[in-house]
Coordinates of C-alpha atoms in Angstrom, one line a residue:
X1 CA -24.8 6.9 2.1
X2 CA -25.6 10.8 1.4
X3 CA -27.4 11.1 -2.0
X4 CA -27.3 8.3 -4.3
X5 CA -26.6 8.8 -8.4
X6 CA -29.5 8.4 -10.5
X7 CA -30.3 6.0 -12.4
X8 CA -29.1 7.7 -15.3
X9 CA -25.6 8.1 -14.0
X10 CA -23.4 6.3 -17.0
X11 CA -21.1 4.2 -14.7
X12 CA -18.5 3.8 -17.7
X13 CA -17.4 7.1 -19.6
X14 CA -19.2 7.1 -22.6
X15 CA -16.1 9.5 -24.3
X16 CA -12.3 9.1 -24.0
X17 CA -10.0 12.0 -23.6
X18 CA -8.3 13.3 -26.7
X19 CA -5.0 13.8 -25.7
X20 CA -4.4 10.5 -23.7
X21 CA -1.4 8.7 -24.3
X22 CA -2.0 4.5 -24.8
X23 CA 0.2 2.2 -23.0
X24 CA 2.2 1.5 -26.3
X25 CA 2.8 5.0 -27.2
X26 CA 6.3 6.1 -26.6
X27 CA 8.0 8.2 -24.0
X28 CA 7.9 11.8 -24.3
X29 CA 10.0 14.0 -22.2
X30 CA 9.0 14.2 -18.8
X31 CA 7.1 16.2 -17.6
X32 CA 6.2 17.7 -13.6
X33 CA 3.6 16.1 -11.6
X34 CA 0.4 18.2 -10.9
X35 CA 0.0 18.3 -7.0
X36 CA -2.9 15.8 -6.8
X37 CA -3.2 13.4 -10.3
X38 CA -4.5 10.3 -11.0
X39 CA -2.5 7.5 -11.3
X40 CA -3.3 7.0 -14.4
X41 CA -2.7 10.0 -16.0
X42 CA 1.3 8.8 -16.2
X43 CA -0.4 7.8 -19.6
X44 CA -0.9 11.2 -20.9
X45 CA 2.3 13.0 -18.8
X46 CA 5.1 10.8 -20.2
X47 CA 4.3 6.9 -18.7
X48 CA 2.8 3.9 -20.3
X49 CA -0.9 3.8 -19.5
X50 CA -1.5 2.6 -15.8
X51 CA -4.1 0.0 -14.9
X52 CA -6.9 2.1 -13.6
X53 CA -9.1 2.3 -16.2
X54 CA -11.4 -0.3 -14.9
X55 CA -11.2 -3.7 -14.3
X56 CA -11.5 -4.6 -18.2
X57 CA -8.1 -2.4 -18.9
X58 CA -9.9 -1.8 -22.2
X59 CA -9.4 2.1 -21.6
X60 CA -6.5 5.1 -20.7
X61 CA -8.5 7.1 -17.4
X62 CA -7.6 10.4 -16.2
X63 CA -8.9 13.1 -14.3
X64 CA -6.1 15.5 -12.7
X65 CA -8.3 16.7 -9.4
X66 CA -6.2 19.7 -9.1
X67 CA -4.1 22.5 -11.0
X68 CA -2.0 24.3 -8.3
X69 CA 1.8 24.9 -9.4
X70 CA 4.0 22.1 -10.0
X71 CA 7.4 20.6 -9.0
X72 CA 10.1 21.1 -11.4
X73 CA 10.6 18.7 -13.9
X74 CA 13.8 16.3 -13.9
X75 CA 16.6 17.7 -15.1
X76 CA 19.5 15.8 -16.9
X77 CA 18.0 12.3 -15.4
X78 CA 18.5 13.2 -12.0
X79 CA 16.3 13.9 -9.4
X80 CA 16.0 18.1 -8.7
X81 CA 16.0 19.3 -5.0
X82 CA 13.3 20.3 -3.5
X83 CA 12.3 20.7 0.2
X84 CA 9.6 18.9 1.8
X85 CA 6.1 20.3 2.3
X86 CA 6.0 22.3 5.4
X87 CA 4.7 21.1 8.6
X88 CA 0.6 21.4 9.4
X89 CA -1.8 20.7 11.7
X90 CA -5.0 20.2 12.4
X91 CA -7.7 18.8 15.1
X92 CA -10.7 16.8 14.3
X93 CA -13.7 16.3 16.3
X94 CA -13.8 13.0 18.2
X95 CA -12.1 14.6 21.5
X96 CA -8.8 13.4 20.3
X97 CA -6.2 15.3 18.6
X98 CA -5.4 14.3 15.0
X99 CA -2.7 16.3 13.5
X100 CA -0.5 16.2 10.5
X101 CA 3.7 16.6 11.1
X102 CA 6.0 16.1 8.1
X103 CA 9.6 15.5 8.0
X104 CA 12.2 13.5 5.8
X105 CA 12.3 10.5 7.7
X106 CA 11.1 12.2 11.1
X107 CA 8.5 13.3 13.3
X108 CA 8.3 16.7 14.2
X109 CA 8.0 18.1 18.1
X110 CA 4.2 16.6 18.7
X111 CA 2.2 20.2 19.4
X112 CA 1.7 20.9 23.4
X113 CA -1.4 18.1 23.4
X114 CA 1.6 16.1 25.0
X115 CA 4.8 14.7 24.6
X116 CA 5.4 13.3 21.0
X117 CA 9.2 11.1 20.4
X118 CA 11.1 10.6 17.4
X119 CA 10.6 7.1 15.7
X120 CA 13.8 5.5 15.3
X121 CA 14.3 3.0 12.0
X122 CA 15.6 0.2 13.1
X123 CA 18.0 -2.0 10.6
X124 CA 16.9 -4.9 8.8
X125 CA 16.3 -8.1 10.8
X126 CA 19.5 -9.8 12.3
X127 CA 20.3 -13.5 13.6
X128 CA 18.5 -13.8 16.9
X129 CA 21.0 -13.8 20.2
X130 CA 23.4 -11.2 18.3
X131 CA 23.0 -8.3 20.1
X132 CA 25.2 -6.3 17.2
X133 CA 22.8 -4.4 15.1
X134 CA 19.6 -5.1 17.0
X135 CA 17.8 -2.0 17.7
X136 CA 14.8 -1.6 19.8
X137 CA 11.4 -0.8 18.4
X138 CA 10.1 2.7 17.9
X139 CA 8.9 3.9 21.7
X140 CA 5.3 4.4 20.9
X141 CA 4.9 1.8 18.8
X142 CA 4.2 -1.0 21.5
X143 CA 4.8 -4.4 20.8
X144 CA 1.3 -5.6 21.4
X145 CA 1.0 -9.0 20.6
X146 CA -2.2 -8.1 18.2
X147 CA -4.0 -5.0 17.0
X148 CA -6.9 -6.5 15.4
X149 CA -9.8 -5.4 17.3
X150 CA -12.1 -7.6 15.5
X151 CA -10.5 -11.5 15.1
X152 CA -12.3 -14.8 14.5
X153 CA -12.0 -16.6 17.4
X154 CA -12.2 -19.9 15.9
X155 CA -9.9 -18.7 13.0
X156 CA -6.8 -21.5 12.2
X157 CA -4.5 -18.4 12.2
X158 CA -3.9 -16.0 14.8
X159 CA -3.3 -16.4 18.5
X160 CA -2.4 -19.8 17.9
X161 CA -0.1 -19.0 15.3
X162 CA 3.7 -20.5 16.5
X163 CA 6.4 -18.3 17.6
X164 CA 7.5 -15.7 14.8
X165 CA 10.6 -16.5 15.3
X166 CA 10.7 -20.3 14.4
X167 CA 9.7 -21.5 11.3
X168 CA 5.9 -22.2 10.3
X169 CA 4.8 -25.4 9.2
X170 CA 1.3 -25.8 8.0
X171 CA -0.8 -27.8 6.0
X172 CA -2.4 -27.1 2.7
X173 CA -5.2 -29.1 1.2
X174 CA -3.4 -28.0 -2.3
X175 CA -2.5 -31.9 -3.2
X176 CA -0.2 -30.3 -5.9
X177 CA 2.2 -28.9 -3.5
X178 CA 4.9 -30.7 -2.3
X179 CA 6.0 -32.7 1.1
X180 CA 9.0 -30.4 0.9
X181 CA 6.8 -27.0 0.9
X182 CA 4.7 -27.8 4.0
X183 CA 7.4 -26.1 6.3
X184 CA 8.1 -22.6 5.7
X185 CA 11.4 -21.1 7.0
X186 CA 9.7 -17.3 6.7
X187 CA 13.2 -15.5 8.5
X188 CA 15.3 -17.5 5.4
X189 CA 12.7 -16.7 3.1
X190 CA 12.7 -12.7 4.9
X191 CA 16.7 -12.7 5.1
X192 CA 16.8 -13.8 1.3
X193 CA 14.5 -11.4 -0.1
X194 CA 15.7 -8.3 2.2
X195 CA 19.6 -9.1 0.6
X196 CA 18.2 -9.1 -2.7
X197 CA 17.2 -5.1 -2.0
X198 CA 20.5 -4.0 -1.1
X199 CA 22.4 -5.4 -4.0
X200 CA 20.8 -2.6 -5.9
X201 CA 20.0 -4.7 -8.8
X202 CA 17.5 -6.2 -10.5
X203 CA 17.8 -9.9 -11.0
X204 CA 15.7 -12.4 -13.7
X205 CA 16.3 -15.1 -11.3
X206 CA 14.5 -14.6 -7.8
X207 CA 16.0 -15.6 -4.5
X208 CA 13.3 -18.0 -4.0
X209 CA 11.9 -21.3 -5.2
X210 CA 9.1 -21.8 -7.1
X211 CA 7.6 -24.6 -4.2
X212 CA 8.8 -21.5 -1.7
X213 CA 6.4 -19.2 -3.6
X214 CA 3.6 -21.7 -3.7
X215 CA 3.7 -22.3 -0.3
X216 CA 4.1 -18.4 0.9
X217 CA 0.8 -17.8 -1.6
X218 CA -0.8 -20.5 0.2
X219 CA -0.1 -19.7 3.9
X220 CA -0.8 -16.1 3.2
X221 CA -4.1 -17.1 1.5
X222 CA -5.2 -18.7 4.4
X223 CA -4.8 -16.0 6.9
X224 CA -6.3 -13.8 5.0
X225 CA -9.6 -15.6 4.6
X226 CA -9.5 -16.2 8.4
X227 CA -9.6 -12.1 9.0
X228 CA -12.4 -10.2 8.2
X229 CA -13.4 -8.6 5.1
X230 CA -13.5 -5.2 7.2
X231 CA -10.4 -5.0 9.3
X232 CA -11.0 -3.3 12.8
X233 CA -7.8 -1.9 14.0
X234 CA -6.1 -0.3 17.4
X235 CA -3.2 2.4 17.1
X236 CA -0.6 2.4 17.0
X237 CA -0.1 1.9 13.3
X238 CA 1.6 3.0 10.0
X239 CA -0.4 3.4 7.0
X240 CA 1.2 2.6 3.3
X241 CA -0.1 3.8 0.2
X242 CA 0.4 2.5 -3.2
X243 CA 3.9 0.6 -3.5
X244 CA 3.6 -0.5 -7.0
X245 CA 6.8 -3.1 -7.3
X246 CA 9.2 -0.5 -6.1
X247 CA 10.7 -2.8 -4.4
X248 CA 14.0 -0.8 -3.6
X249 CA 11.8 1.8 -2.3
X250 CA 9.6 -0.3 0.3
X251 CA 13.3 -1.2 1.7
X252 CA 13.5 2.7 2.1
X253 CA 10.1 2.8 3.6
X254 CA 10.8 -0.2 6.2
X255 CA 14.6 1.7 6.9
X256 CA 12.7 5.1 7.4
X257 CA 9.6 3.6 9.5
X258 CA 11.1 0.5 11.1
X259 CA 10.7 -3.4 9.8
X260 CA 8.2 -5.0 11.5
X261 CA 7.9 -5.8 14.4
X262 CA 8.8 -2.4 15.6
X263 CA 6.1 -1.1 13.6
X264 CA 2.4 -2.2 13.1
X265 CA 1.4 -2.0 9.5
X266 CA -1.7 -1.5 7.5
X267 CA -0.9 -1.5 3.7
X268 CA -3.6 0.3 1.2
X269 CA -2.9 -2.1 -1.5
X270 CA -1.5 -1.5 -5.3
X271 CA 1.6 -3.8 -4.3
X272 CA 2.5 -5.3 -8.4
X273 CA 2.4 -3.9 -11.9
X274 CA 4.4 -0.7 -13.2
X275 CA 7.7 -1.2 -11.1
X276 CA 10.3 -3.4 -11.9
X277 CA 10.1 -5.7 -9.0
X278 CA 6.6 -6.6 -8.0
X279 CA 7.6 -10.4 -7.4
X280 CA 9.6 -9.3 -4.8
X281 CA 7.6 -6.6 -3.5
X282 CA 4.7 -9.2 -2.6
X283 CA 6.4 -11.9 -1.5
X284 CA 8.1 -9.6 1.3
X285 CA 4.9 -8.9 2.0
X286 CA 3.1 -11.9 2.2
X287 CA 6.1 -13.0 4.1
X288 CA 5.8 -10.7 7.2
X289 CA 1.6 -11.2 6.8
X290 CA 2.7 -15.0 7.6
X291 CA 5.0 -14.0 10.1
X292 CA 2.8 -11.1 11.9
X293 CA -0.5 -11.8 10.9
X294 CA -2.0 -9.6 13.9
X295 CA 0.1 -7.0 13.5
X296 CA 0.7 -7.0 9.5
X297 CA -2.2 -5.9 7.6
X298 CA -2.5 -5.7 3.4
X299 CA -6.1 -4.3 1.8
X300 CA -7.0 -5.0 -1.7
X301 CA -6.0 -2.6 -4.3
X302 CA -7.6 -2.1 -7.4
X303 CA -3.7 -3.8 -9.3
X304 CA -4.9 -6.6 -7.4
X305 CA -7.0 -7.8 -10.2
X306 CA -6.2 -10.5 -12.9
X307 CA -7.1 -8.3 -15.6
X308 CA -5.5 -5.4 -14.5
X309 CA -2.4 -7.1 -14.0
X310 CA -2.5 -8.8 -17.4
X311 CA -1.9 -5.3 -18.8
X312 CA 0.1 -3.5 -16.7
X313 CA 3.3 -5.7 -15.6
X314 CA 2.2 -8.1 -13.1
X315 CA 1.5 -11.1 -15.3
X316 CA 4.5 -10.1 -17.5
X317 CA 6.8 -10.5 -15.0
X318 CA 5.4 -13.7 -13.5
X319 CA 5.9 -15.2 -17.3
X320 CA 9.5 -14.0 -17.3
X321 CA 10.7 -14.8 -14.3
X322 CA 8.6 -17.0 -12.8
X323 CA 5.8 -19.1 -14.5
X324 CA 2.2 -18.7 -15.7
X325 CA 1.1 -20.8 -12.9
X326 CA 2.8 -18.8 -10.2
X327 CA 0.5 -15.8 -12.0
X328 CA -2.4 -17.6 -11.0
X329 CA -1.3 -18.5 -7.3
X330 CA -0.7 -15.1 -6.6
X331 CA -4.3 -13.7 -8.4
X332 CA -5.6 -16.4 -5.9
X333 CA -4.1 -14.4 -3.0
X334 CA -6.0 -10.9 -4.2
X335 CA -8.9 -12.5 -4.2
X336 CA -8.9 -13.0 -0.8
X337 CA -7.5 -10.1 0.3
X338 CA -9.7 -7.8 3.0
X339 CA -11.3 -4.8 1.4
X340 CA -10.8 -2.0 3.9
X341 CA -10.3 -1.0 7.9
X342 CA -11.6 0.8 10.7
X343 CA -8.6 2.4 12.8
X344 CA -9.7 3.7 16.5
X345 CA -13.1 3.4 15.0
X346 CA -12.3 6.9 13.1
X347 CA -10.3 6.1 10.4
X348 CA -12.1 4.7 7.6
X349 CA -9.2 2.7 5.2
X350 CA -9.4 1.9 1.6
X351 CA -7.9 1.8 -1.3
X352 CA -9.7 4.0 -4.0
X353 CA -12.7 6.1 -1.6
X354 CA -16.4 5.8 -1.0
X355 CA -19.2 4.4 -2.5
X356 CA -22.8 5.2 -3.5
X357 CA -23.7 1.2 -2.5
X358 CA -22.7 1.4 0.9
X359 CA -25.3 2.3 2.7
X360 CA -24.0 0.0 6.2
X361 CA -20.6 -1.4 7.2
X362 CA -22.2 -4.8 7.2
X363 CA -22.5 -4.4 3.4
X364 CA -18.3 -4.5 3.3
X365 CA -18.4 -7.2 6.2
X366 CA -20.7 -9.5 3.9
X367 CA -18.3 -9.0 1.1
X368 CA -17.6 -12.9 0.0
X369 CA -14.3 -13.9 -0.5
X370 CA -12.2 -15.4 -2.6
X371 CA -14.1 -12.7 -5.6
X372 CA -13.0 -11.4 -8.8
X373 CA -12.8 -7.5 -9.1
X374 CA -16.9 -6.9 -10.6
X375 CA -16.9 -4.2 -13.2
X376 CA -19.4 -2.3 -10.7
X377 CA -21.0 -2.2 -7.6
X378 CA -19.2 -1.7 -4.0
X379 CA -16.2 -4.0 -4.1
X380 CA -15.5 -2.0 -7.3
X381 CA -15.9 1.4 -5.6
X382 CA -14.1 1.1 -3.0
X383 CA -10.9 0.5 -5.3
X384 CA -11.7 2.7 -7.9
X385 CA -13.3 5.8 -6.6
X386 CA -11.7 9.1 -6.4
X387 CA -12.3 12.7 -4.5
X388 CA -12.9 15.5 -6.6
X389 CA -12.7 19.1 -5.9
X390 CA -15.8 20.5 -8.4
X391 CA -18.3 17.7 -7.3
X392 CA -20.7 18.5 -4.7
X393 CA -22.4 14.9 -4.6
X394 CA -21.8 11.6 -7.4
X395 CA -20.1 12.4 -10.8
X396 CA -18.3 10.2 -13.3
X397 CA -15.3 8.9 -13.1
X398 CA -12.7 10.5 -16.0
X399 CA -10.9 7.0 -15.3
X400 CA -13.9 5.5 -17.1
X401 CA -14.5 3.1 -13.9
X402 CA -16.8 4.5 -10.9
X403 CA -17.4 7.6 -9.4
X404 CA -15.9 10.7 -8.2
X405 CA -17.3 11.7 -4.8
X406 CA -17.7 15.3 -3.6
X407 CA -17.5 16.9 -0.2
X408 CA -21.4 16.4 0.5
X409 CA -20.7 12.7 0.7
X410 CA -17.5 12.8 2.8
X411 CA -19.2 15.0 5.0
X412 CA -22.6 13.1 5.0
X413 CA -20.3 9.6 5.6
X414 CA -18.2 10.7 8.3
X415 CA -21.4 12.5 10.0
X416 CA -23.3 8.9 9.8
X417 CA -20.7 6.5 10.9
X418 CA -19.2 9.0 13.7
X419 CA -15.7 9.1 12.2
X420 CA -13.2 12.2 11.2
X421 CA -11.0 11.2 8.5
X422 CA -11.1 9.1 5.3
X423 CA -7.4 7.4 4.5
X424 CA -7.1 6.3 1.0
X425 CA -4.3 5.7 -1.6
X426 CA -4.8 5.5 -5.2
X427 CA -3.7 8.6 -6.9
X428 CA -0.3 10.1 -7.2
X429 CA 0.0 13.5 -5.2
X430 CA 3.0 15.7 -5.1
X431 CA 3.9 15.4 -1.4
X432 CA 3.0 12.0 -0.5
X433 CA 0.0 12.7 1.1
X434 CA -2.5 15.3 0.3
X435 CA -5.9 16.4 2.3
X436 CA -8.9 17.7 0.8
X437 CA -12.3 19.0 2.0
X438 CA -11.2 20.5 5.2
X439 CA -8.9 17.5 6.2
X440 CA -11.6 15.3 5.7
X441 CA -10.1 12.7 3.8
X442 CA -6.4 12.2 2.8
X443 CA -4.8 10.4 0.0
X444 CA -1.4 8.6 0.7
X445 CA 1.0 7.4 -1.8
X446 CA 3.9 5.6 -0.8
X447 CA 5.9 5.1 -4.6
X448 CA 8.6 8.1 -4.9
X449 CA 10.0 8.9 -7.9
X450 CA 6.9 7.0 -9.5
X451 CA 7.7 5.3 -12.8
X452 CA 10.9 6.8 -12.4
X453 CA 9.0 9.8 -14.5
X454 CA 7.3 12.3 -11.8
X455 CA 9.2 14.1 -8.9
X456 CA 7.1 13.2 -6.2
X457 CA 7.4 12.2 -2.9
X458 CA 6.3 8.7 -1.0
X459 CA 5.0 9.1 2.5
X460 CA 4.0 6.7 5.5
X461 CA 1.7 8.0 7.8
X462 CA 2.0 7.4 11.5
X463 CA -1.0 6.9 13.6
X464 CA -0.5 6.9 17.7
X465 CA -2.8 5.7 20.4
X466 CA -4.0 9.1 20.8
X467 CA -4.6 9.5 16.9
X468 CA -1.9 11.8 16.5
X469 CA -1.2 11.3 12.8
X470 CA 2.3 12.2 11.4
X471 CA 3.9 11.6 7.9
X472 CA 7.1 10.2 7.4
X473 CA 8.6 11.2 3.8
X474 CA 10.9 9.2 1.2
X475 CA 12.3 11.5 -0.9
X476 CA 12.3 10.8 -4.5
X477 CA 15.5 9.4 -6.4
X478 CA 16.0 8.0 -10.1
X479 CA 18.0 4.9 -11.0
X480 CA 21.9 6.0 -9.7
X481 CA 20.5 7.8 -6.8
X482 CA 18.2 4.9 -5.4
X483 CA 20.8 2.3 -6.1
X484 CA 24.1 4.2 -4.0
X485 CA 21.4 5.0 -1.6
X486 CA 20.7 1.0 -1.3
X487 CA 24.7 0.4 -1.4
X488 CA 25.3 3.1 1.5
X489 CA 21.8 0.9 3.5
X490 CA 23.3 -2.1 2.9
X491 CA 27.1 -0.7 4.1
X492 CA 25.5 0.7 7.3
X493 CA 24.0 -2.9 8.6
X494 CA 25.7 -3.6 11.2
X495 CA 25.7 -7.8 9.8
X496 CA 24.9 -9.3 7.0
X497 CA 20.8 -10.1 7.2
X498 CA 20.9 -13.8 8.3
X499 CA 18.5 -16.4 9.2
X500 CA 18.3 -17.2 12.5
X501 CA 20.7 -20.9 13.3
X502 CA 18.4 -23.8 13.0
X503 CA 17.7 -25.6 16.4
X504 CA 17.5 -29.6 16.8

C-alpha cells in the first residue's frame, strides 16, 4: 500500500520524551485537552500513563497531532460549558452523499440530497407484552434481520441462532464449565447489568456469577470465531469509538443512539482498562454480541491485549472483583475478536489506522485467530497506528509502537481499494470526532469526560443506507454530574428493566 518504510525505519522509538509523566507519577492539576491528542498523552497532561505504548507496556507514548486552541480546563471539579462543534458537511466521491451533522443527542435537517429524520433513543429494554415504555426503533434504522454482508454459511452461529428473545442454550467443549452454565438467560443477564448503570454507583460485587461470566466469554467467543476476520457490513449502522470501562457513559451512548435492536452497531474496540467499570462494560457487550450477533459488531482494540491490560486496569479489576481466571477467559475473548470492517464497501473500520504490510484485503482476511497482539507487523498496525498532520508518507510512531501515516498513504489507499473515508478510533479528540486530510479519514472517540481529566466530548456516528454520516454527541460530565444524570435516566423509565416471564 502507497510507499513502504525502508528498511531502516526504527519500528520502536529509540528515545523517550522528556517531559512524560509514568503511570505512577501523581496527578497534577488538570489540564485542557489539545483538539486531536493521543490517548496516551493523559500521561503527560495530568492522567496515569495509558496502555498504548506498545503491546510490551514497557513505555509512556505520545505524539499530540495537532496544536489548535483548546477547551477550557475544569473548573472547581465540574464540568465547564461549552457548545458543541458546529454543524459541517461534506460529499465524497462514490456517487453517494457522505456528510457530517452534529448535534447533542440529534441529527440535524439532512441537506436537500433528501429527507433526513430525527433518531429517536428508545429506553432501556422492557418485559416483552408490556406495551408501557416500549418505543419503536429509530425510522431509518431498519430492523433487518442481519447486516453482515459477508457470513459463513456453515458458521454454528448466525441465522440459526434461536429467537433473541428466549434464552440461548449452547454447548461448550470447556469441560470445566458447569451443567448449570450451558443455558444462558442473555435478557436476565442484559436486565441485571443495565440496572446496575442506573444506580449510579460503582459496586465491588458484580451483578453476575462467575459460571454466568464463563459462559457469556464462551458463547461470545464462539461467534466471533464463526465471523470473519474482516467484517463486510450494510448500512444502516452506528459506529462507537473507544469506550474504555465508562460504563455509565455507554448507558448514555445506548439512551442517546437507541439500545439495540433499534440500532445496528459496529464498535471500534478499547472496551476495558482506565475506567472504573470495564467488567461491566464488556459483559454488556458481549451480552448483546450473543444476543444480536448479525447486527452487533465489536473490532479488536489495541486494550484488548493481555499485556496491555496487565498495566492499565483491566487485569486489576478482574483480581479485585472477579478472579485471575475470569482475566484469562476474557483475554481469550480478544483474541478472537475481528480486526476491522468494510461498511457499503467505502468505509474502511479499524481501530488504530493503516498499515505499511497491507498490501491486499486478503492479508486482514487470512489474519488467524485466536492471536496474541505481535509487537509488529499488520495485526499490530492496524491497532496502533495513528494519522499525522506533518508526515507525507511512513514516520515513527511518538507512542513508541508503529507508524504514523501521512496523507500520501490515505490518499494512495482509498485510490486503490475504491473507497472515501477511513473510520478509526484510538486517540482522544476534542469534539468526539475529528477529520483530517480533506475528510479522508475520521477519528471517533466515544469516552466523554475521559479519565474524568479532559473536557472532551464522546460521539457516535450514524451511517444511513445512502451513507449519510451524522454524529450524535455525549456531552462530557464529571463524577456528580454523570451520576444525577443516571438517577434522572433511571427515573424517566417508564418500568423497572425486567427480564422477560419465563415460559413452560
Amino acid at each position: 500500500m502507497g510507499n513502504q518504510p525502508s528498511k531502516k525505519m526504527k519500528r520502536f522509538s529509540s528515545k523517550e520524551p522528556s517531559s512524560h509523566t509514568h503511570a505512577d507519577d501523581a496527578l497534577p492539576a488538570p489540564m485542557p485537552l489539545p483538539s486531536s491528542i493521543h490517548k496516551d498523552d493523559a500521561a503527560q497532561n495530568g492522567v496515569n500513563g495509558d496502555g498504548d505504548h506498545g503491546p510490551a507496556a514497557g513505555k509512556d507514548g505520545s505524539g499530540s497531532q495537532r496544536s489548535r486552541s483548546t477547551s477550557a480546563p475544569r473548573t472547581n471539579g465540574s464540568s465547564t460549558t461549552r457548545a458543541p462543534p458546529p454543524p459541517a458537511i461534506t460529499v465524497v466521491g462514490g456517487g453517494g452523499a457522505l456528510s457530517t451533522i452534529t448535534a447533542e443527542g440529534t441529527s440535524s435537517p439532512r441537506p436537500k440530497s433528501g429527507p433526513h429524520k430525527r433518531l429517536p433513543s428508545p429506553g432501556p429494554p422492557v418485559s416483552d407484552g408490556s406495551p408501557e415504555g416500549t418505543q419503536s426503533p429509530p425510522v431509518d434504522i431498519p430492523t433487518n434481520p442481519t447486516i453482515l454482508a459477508n457470513a459463513n454459511p456453515n458458521a454454528p452461529f448466525g441465522a440459526s441462532l434461536p429467537s433473541s428473545t428466549s434464552p440461548i442454550s449452547a454447548s461448550f467443549s470447556a469441560s470445566s464449565v458447569p451443567a448449570s452454565a450451558n443455558t444462558i438467560d442473555i435478557d436476565s443477564l442484559i436486565s441485571r447489568l443495565i440496572a446496575t448503570a442506573y444506580t449510579g454507583k460503582v459496586s465491588k460485587s458484580l451483578p453476575l456469577k462467575t459460571s454466568e461470566i464463563t459462559s457469556i466469554c464462551l458463547a461470545a467467543r464462539d461467534i466471533f470465531l464463526s465471523q470473519p476476520t474482516l467484517i463486510e457490513l450494510s448500512p444502516p449502522v452506528k459506529i462507537v469509538g473507544d469506550v474504555h470501562g465508562q460504563y455509565a457513559d455507554l448507558i448514555r451512548l445506548f439512551e442517546m443512539c437507541g439500545f439495540p435492536p433499534a440500532a445496528n452497531y459496529l464498535f471500534l474496540g478499547d472496551y476495558v482498562d482506565r475506567g472504573k467499570q470495564s467488567l461491566e462494560t464488556i459483559l454488556l457487550l458481549l451480552c448483546y454480541k450473543i444476543k444480536y450477533p448479525e447486527n452487533f459488531f465489536m473490532l479488536r482494540g489495541n486494550h484488548e491485549c493481555a499485556n496491555v491490560t496487565r498495566v492499565y486496569g483491566f487485569y486489576d479489576e478482574c483480581k479485585r472483583r472477579a478472579s485471575l481466571k475470569v482475566w484469562k477467559t476474557f483475554i481469550d475473548v480478544f483474541n478472537a475478536l475481528p480486526i476491522a470492517s468494510i461498511v457499503a464497501s467505502k468505509i474502511f473500520c479499524v481501530h488504530g489506522g493503516l498499515s505499511p504490510s497491507l498490501n491486499n484485503m486478503d492479508d486482514i482476511r487470512r489474519i488467524a485467530r485466536p492471536t496474541d497482539v505481535p509487537d509488529y507487523g499488520l495485526l499490530n498496525d492496524l491497532l496502533w497506528s495513528d494519522p499525522s498532520d506533518t508526515a507525507q508518507d511512513w514516520e515513527d510512531n511518538e507512542r513508541g509502537v508503529s507508524f504514523c501515516f501521512g496523507k500520501r498513504v490515505i490518499q494512495d489507499f482509498l485510490e486503490r481499494y475504491d473507497m472515501d473515508l477511513v473510520c478509526r478510533a484510538h486517540m482522544v479528540v476534542e469534539d468526539g470526532y475529528e477529520f483530517w486530510n480533506d475528510r479522508t479519514l475520521v477519528t471517533v472517540f466515544s469516552a466523554p469526560n475521559y479519565c474524568g481529566e479532559f473536557d472532551n466530548y464522546g460521539a457516535c456516528m450514524s451511517v444511513s443506507e445512502d451513507l449519510l454520516c451524522a454524529f450524535e454527541l455525549l456531552k462530557p460530565l464529571d463524577g456528580p454530574a454523570l451520576r444525577k444524570e443516571m438517577t434522572k435516566a433511571k427515573r424517566k423509565s417508564a418500568m423497572p428493566v425486567q427480564s422477560p416471564p419465563a415460559t413452560a
